[in-house]
N, C-alpha and C. Protein backbone atom coordinates (compact mmCIF):
# COMPACT_ATOMS: atom_id res chain seq x y z
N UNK A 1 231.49 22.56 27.81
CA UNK A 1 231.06 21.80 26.66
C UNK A 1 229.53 21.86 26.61
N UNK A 2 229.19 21.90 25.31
CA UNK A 2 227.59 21.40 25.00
C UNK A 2 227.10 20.78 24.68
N UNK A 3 226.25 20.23 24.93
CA UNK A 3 225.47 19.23 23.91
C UNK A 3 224.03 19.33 23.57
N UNK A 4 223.80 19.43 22.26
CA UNK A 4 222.71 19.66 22.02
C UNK A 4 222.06 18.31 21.54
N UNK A 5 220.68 17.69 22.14
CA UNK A 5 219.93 17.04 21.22
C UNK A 5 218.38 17.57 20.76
N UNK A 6 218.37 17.51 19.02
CA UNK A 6 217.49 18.06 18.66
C UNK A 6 216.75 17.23 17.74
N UNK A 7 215.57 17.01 18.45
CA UNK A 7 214.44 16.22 18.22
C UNK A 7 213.61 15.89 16.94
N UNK A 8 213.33 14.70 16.59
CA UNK A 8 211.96 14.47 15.53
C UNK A 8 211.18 13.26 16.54
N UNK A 9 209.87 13.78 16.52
CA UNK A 9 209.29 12.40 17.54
C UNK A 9 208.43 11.82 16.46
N UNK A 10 208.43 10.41 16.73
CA UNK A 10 207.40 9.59 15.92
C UNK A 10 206.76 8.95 16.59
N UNK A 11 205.67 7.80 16.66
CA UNK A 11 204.59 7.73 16.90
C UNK A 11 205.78 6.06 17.99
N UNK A 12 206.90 5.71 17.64
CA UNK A 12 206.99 4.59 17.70
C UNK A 12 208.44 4.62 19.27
N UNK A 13 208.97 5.91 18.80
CA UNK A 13 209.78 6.43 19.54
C UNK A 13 210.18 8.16 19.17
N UNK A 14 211.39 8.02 19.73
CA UNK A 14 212.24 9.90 19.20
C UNK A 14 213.89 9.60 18.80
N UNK A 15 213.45 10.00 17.56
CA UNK A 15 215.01 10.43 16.89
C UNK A 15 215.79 11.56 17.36
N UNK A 16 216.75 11.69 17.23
CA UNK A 16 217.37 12.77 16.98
C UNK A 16 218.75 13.29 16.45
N UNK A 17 219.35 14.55 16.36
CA UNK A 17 220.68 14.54 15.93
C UNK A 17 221.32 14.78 17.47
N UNK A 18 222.88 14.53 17.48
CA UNK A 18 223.44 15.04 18.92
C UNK A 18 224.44 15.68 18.18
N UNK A 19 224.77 17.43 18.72
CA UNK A 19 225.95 18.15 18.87
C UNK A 19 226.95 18.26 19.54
N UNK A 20 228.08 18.32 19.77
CA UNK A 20 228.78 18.91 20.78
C UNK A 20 229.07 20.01 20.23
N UNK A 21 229.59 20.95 20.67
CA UNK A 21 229.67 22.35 20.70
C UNK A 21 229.24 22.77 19.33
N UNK A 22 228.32 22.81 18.85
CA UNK A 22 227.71 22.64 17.20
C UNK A 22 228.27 22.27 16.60
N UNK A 23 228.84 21.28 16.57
CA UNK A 23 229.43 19.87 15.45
C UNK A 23 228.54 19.05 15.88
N UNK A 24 228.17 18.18 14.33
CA UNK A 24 227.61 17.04 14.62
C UNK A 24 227.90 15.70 15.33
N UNK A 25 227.61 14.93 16.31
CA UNK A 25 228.70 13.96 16.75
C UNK A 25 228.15 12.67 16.39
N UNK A 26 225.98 12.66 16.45
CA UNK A 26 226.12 11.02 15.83
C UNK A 26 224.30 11.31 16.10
N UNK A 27 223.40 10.21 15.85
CA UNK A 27 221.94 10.01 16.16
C UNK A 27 222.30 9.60 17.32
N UNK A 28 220.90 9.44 17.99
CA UNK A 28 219.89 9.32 19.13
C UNK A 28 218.88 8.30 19.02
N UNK A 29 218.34 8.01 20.18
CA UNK A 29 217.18 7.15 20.18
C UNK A 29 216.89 7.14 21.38
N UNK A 30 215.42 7.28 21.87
CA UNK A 30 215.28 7.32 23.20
C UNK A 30 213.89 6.95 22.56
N UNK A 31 213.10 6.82 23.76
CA UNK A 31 211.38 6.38 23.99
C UNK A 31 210.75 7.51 23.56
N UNK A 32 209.12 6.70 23.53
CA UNK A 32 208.42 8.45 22.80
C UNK A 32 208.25 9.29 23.65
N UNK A 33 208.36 10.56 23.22
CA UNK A 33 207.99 12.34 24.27
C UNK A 33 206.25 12.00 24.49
N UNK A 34 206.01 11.64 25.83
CA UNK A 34 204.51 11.60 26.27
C UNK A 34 204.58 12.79 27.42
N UNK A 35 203.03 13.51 27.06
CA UNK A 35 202.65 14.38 28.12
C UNK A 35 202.71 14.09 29.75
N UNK A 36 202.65 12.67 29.59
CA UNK A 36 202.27 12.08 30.88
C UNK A 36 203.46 10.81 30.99
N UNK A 37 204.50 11.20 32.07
CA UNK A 37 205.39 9.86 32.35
C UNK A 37 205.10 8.57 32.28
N UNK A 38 205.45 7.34 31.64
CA UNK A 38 205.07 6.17 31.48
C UNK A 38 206.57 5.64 32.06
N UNK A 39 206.56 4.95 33.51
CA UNK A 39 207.91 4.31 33.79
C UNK A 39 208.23 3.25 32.59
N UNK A 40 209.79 4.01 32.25
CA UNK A 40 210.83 3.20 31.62
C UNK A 40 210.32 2.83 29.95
N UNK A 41 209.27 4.05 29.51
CA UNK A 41 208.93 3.94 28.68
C UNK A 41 208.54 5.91 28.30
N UNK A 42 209.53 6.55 28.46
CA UNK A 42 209.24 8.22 28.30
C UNK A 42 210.33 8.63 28.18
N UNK A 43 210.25 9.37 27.35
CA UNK A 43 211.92 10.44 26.90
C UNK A 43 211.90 11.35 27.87
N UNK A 44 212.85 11.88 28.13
CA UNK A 44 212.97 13.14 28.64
C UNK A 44 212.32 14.57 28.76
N UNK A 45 211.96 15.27 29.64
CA UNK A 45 211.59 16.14 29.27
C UNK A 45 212.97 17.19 28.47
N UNK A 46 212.16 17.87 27.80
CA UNK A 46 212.62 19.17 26.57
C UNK A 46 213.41 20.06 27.88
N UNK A 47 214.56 20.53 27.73
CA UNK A 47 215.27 21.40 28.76
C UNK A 47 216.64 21.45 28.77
N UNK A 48 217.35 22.02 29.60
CA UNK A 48 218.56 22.12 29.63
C UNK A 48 219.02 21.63 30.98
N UNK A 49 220.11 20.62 31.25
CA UNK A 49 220.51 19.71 31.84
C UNK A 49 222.27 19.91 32.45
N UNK A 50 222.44 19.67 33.45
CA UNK A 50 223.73 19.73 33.89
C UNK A 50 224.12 17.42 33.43
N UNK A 51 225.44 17.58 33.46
CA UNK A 51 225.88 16.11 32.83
C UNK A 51 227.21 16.10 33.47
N UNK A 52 227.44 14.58 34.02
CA UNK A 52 228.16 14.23 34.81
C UNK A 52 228.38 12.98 34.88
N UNK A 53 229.60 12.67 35.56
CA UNK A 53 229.32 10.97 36.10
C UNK A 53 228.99 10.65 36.82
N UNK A 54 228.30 9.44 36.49
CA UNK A 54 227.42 8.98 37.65
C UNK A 54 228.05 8.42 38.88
N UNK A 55 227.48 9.08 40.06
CA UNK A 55 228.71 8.56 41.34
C UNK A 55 228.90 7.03 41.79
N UNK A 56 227.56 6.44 41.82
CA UNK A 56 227.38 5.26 41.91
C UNK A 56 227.75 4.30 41.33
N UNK A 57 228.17 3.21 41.29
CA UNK A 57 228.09 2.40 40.63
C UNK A 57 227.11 1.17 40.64
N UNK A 58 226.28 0.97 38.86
CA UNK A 58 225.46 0.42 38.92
C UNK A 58 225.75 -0.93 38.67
N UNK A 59 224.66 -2.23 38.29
CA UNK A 59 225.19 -3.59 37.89
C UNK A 59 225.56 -3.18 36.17
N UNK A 60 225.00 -2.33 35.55
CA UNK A 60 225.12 -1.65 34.32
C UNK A 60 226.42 -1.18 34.06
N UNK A 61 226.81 -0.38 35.21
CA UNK A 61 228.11 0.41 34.89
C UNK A 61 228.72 -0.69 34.97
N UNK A 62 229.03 -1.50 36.19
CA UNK A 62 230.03 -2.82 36.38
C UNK A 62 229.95 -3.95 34.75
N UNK A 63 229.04 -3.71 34.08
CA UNK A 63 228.95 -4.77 32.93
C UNK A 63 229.87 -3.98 31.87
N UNK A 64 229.57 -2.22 31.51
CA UNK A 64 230.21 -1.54 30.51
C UNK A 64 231.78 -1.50 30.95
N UNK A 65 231.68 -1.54 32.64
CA UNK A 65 233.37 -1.57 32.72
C UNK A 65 234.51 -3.00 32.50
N UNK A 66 233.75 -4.19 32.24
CA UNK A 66 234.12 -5.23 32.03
C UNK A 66 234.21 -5.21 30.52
N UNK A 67 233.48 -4.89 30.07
CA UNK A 67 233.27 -4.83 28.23
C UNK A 67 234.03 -3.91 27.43
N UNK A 68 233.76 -2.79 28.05
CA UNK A 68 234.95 -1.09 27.77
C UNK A 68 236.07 -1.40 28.72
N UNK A 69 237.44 -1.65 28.18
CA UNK A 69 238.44 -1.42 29.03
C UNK A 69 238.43 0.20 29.67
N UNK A 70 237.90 0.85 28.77
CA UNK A 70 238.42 2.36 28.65
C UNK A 70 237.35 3.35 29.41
N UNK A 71 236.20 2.50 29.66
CA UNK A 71 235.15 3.11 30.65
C UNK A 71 235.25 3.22 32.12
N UNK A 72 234.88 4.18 32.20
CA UNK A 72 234.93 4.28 33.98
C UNK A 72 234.06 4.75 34.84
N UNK A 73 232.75 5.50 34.35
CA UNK A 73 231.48 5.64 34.89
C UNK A 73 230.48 5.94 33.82
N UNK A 74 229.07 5.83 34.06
CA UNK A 74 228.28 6.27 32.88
C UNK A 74 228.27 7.40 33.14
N UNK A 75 228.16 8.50 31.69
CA UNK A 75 228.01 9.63 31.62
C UNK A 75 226.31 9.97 31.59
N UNK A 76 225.68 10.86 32.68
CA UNK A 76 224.24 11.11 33.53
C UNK A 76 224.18 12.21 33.10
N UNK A 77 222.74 12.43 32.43
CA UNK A 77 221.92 13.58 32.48
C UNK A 77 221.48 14.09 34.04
N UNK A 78 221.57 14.68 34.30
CA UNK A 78 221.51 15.33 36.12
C UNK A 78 219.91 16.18 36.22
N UNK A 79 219.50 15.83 37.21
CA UNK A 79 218.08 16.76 37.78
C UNK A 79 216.79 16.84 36.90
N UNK A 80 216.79 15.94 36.33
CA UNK A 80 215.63 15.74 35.48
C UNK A 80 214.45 15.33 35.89
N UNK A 81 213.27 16.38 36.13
CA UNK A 81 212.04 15.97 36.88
C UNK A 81 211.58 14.76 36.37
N UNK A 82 211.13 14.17 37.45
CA UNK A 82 210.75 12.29 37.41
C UNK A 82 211.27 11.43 36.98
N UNK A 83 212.61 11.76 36.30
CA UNK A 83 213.87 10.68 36.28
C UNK A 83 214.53 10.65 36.79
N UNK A 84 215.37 9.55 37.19
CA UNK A 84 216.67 9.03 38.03
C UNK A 84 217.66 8.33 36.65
N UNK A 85 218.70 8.42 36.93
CA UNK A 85 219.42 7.49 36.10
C UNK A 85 219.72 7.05 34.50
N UNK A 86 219.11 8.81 33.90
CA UNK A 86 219.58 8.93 32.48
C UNK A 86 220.94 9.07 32.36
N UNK A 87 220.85 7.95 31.47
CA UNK A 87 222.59 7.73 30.51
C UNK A 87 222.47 8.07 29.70
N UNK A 88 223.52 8.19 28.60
CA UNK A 88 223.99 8.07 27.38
C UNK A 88 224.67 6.44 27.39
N UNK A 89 223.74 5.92 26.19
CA UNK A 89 224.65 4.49 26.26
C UNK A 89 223.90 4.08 24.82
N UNK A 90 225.03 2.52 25.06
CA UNK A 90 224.99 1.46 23.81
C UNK A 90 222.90 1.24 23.49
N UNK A 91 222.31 0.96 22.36
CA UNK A 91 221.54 0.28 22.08
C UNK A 91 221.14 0.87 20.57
N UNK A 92 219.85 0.12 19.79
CA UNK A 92 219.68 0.14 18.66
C UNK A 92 218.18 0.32 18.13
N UNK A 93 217.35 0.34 19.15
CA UNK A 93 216.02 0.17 19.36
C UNK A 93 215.44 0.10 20.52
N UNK A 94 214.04 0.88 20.67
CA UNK A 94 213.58 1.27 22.07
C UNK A 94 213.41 0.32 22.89
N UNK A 95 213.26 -0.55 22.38
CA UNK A 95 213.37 -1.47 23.91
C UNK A 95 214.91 -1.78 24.63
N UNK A 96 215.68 -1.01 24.06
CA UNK A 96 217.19 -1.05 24.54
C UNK A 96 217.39 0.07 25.70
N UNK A 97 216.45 0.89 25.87
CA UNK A 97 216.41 2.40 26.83
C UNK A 97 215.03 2.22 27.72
N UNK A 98 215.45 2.57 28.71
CA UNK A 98 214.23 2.63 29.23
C UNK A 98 214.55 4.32 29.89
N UNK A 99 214.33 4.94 29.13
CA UNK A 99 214.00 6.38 29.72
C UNK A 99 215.77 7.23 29.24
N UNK A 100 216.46 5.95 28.86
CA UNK A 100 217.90 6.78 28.32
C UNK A 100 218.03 7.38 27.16
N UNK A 101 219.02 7.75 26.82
CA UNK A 101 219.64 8.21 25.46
C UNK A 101 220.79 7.50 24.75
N UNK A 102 220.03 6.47 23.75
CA UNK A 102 221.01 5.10 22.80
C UNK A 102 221.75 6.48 21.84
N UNK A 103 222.65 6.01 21.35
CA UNK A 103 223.72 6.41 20.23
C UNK A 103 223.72 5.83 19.21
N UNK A 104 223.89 6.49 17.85
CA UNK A 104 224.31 5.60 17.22
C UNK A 104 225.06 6.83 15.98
N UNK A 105 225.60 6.10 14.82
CA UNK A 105 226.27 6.53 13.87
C UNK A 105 225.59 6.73 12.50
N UNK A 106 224.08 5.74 12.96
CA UNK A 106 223.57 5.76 11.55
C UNK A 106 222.31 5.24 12.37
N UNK A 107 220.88 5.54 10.87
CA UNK A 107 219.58 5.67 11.15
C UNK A 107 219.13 5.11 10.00
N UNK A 108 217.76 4.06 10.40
CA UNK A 108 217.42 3.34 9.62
C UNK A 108 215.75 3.59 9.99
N UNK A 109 215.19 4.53 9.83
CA UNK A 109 214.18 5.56 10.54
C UNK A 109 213.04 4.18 10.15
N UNK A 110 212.90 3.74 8.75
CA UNK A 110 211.74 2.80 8.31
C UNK A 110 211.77 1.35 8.83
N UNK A 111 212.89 1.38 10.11
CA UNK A 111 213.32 -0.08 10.69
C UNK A 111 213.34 0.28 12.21
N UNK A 112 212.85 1.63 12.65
CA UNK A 112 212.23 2.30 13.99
C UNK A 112 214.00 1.90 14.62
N UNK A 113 214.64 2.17 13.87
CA UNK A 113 216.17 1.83 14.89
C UNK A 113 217.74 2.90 14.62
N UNK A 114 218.31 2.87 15.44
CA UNK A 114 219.89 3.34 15.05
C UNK A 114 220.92 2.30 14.97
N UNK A 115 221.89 2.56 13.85
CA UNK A 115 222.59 1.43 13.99
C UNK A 115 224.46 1.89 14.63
N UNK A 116 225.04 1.18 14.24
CA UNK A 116 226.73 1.38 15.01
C UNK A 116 226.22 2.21 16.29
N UNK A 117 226.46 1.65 17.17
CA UNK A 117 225.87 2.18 18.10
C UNK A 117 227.62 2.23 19.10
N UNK A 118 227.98 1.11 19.25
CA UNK A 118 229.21 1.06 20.17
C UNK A 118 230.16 2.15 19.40
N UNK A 119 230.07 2.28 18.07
CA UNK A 119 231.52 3.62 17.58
C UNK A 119 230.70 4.53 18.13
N UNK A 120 229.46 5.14 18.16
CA UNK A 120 229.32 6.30 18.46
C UNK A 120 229.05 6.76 19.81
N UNK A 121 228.75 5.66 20.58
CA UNK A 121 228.87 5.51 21.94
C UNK A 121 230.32 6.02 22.35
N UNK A 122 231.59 5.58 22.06
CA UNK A 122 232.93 4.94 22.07
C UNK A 122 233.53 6.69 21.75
N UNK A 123 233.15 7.49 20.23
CA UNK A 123 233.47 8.33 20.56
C UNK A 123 232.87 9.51 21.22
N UNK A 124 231.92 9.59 21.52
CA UNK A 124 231.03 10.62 22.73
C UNK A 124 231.47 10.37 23.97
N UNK A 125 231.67 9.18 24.48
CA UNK A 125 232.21 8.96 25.26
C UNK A 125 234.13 9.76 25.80
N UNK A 126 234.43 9.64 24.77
CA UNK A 126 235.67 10.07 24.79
C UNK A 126 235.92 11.41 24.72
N UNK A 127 235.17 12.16 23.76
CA UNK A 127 234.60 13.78 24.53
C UNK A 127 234.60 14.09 25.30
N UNK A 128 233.52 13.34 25.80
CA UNK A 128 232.09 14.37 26.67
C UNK A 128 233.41 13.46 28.21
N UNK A 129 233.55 12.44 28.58
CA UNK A 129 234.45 12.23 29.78
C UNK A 129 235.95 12.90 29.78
N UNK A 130 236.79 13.25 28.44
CA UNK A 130 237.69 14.22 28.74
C UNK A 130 237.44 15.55 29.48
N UNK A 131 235.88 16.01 28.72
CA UNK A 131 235.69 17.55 29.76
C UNK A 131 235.49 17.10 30.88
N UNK A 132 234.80 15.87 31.24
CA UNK A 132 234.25 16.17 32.69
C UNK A 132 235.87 15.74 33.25
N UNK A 133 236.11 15.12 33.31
CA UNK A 133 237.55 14.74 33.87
C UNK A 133 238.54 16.07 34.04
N UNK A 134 237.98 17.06 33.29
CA UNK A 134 239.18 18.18 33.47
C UNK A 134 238.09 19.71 34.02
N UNK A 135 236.81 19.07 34.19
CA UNK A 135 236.16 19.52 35.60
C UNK A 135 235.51 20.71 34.62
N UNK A 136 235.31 20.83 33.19
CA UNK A 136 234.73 21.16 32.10
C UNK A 136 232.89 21.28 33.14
N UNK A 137 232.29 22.40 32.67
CA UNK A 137 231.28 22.07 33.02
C UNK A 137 230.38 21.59 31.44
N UNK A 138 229.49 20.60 31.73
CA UNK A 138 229.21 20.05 30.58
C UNK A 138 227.58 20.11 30.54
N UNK A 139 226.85 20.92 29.82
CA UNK A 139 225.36 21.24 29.94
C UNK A 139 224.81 20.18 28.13
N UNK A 140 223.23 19.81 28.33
CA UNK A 140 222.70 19.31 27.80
C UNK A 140 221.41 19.79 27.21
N UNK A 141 221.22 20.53 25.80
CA UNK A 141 220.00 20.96 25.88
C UNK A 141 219.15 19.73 24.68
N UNK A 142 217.79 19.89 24.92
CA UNK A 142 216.81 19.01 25.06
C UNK A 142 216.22 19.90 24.28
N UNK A 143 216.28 19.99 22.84
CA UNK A 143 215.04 20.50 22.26
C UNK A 143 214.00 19.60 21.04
């Protein structure tokens, strides 16, 4: 499987669209692309990414698995220089990510936010954990 996210950065954060195998699947929202890492306040670097579940379990994962009957680990961006612990998850605005990747279904670009965030969470989720569950290798590109 693939996933592509492909970028617009603004001054306030970074939009974007997300693909799976070039179908569209929903927006993005993450922190702004800075030259220079700012903890829990920096997008990702631009690249291509291996994606997985996360082995651990966090106080995060333990909250989505109480809330999602249907969840069972967060789905992790893997090996990303100077990050630990990129997800794909629920939020609507940058102060909802600190260095992750929010979802959503819809974009309200002049309100710096994404909105439906849990449907589009809910179905990416259901994707992107069928491949990994059937041992799918699942790559992430970052442009």
């Amino acid at each position: 499987m693939k996933i592509r996210l492909e970028r617009t950065l603004e001054d306030w954060g970074t939009l974007g669209e997300v693909f799976i195998n070039d179908e569209f699947s929903c927006y993005s929202l993450e922190n702004p692309v800075r030259d220079v890492k700012v903890p829990s306040d920096t997008a990702i670097w631009s690249g291509t990414y291996q994606v997985g579940f996360r082995v651990e379990t966090t106080p995060m994962t333990q909250r989505y698995q109480k809330k999602y009957k249907w969840f069972h680990k967060h789905i992790e961006v893997k090996d990303v220089r100077d990050f630990t612990g990129i997800y794909f998850h629920v939020g609507n605005w940058t102060k909802d990510t600190d260095g992750c990747i929010l979802l959503g279904d819809g974009m309200r670009k002049h309100a710096e936010m994404i909105t439906s965030s849990t449907s589009a969470f809910t179905d990416f989720y259901e994707k992107v954990s069928v491949a990994l569950l059937r041992d799918e290798e699942v790559t992430l590109e970052v442009i």
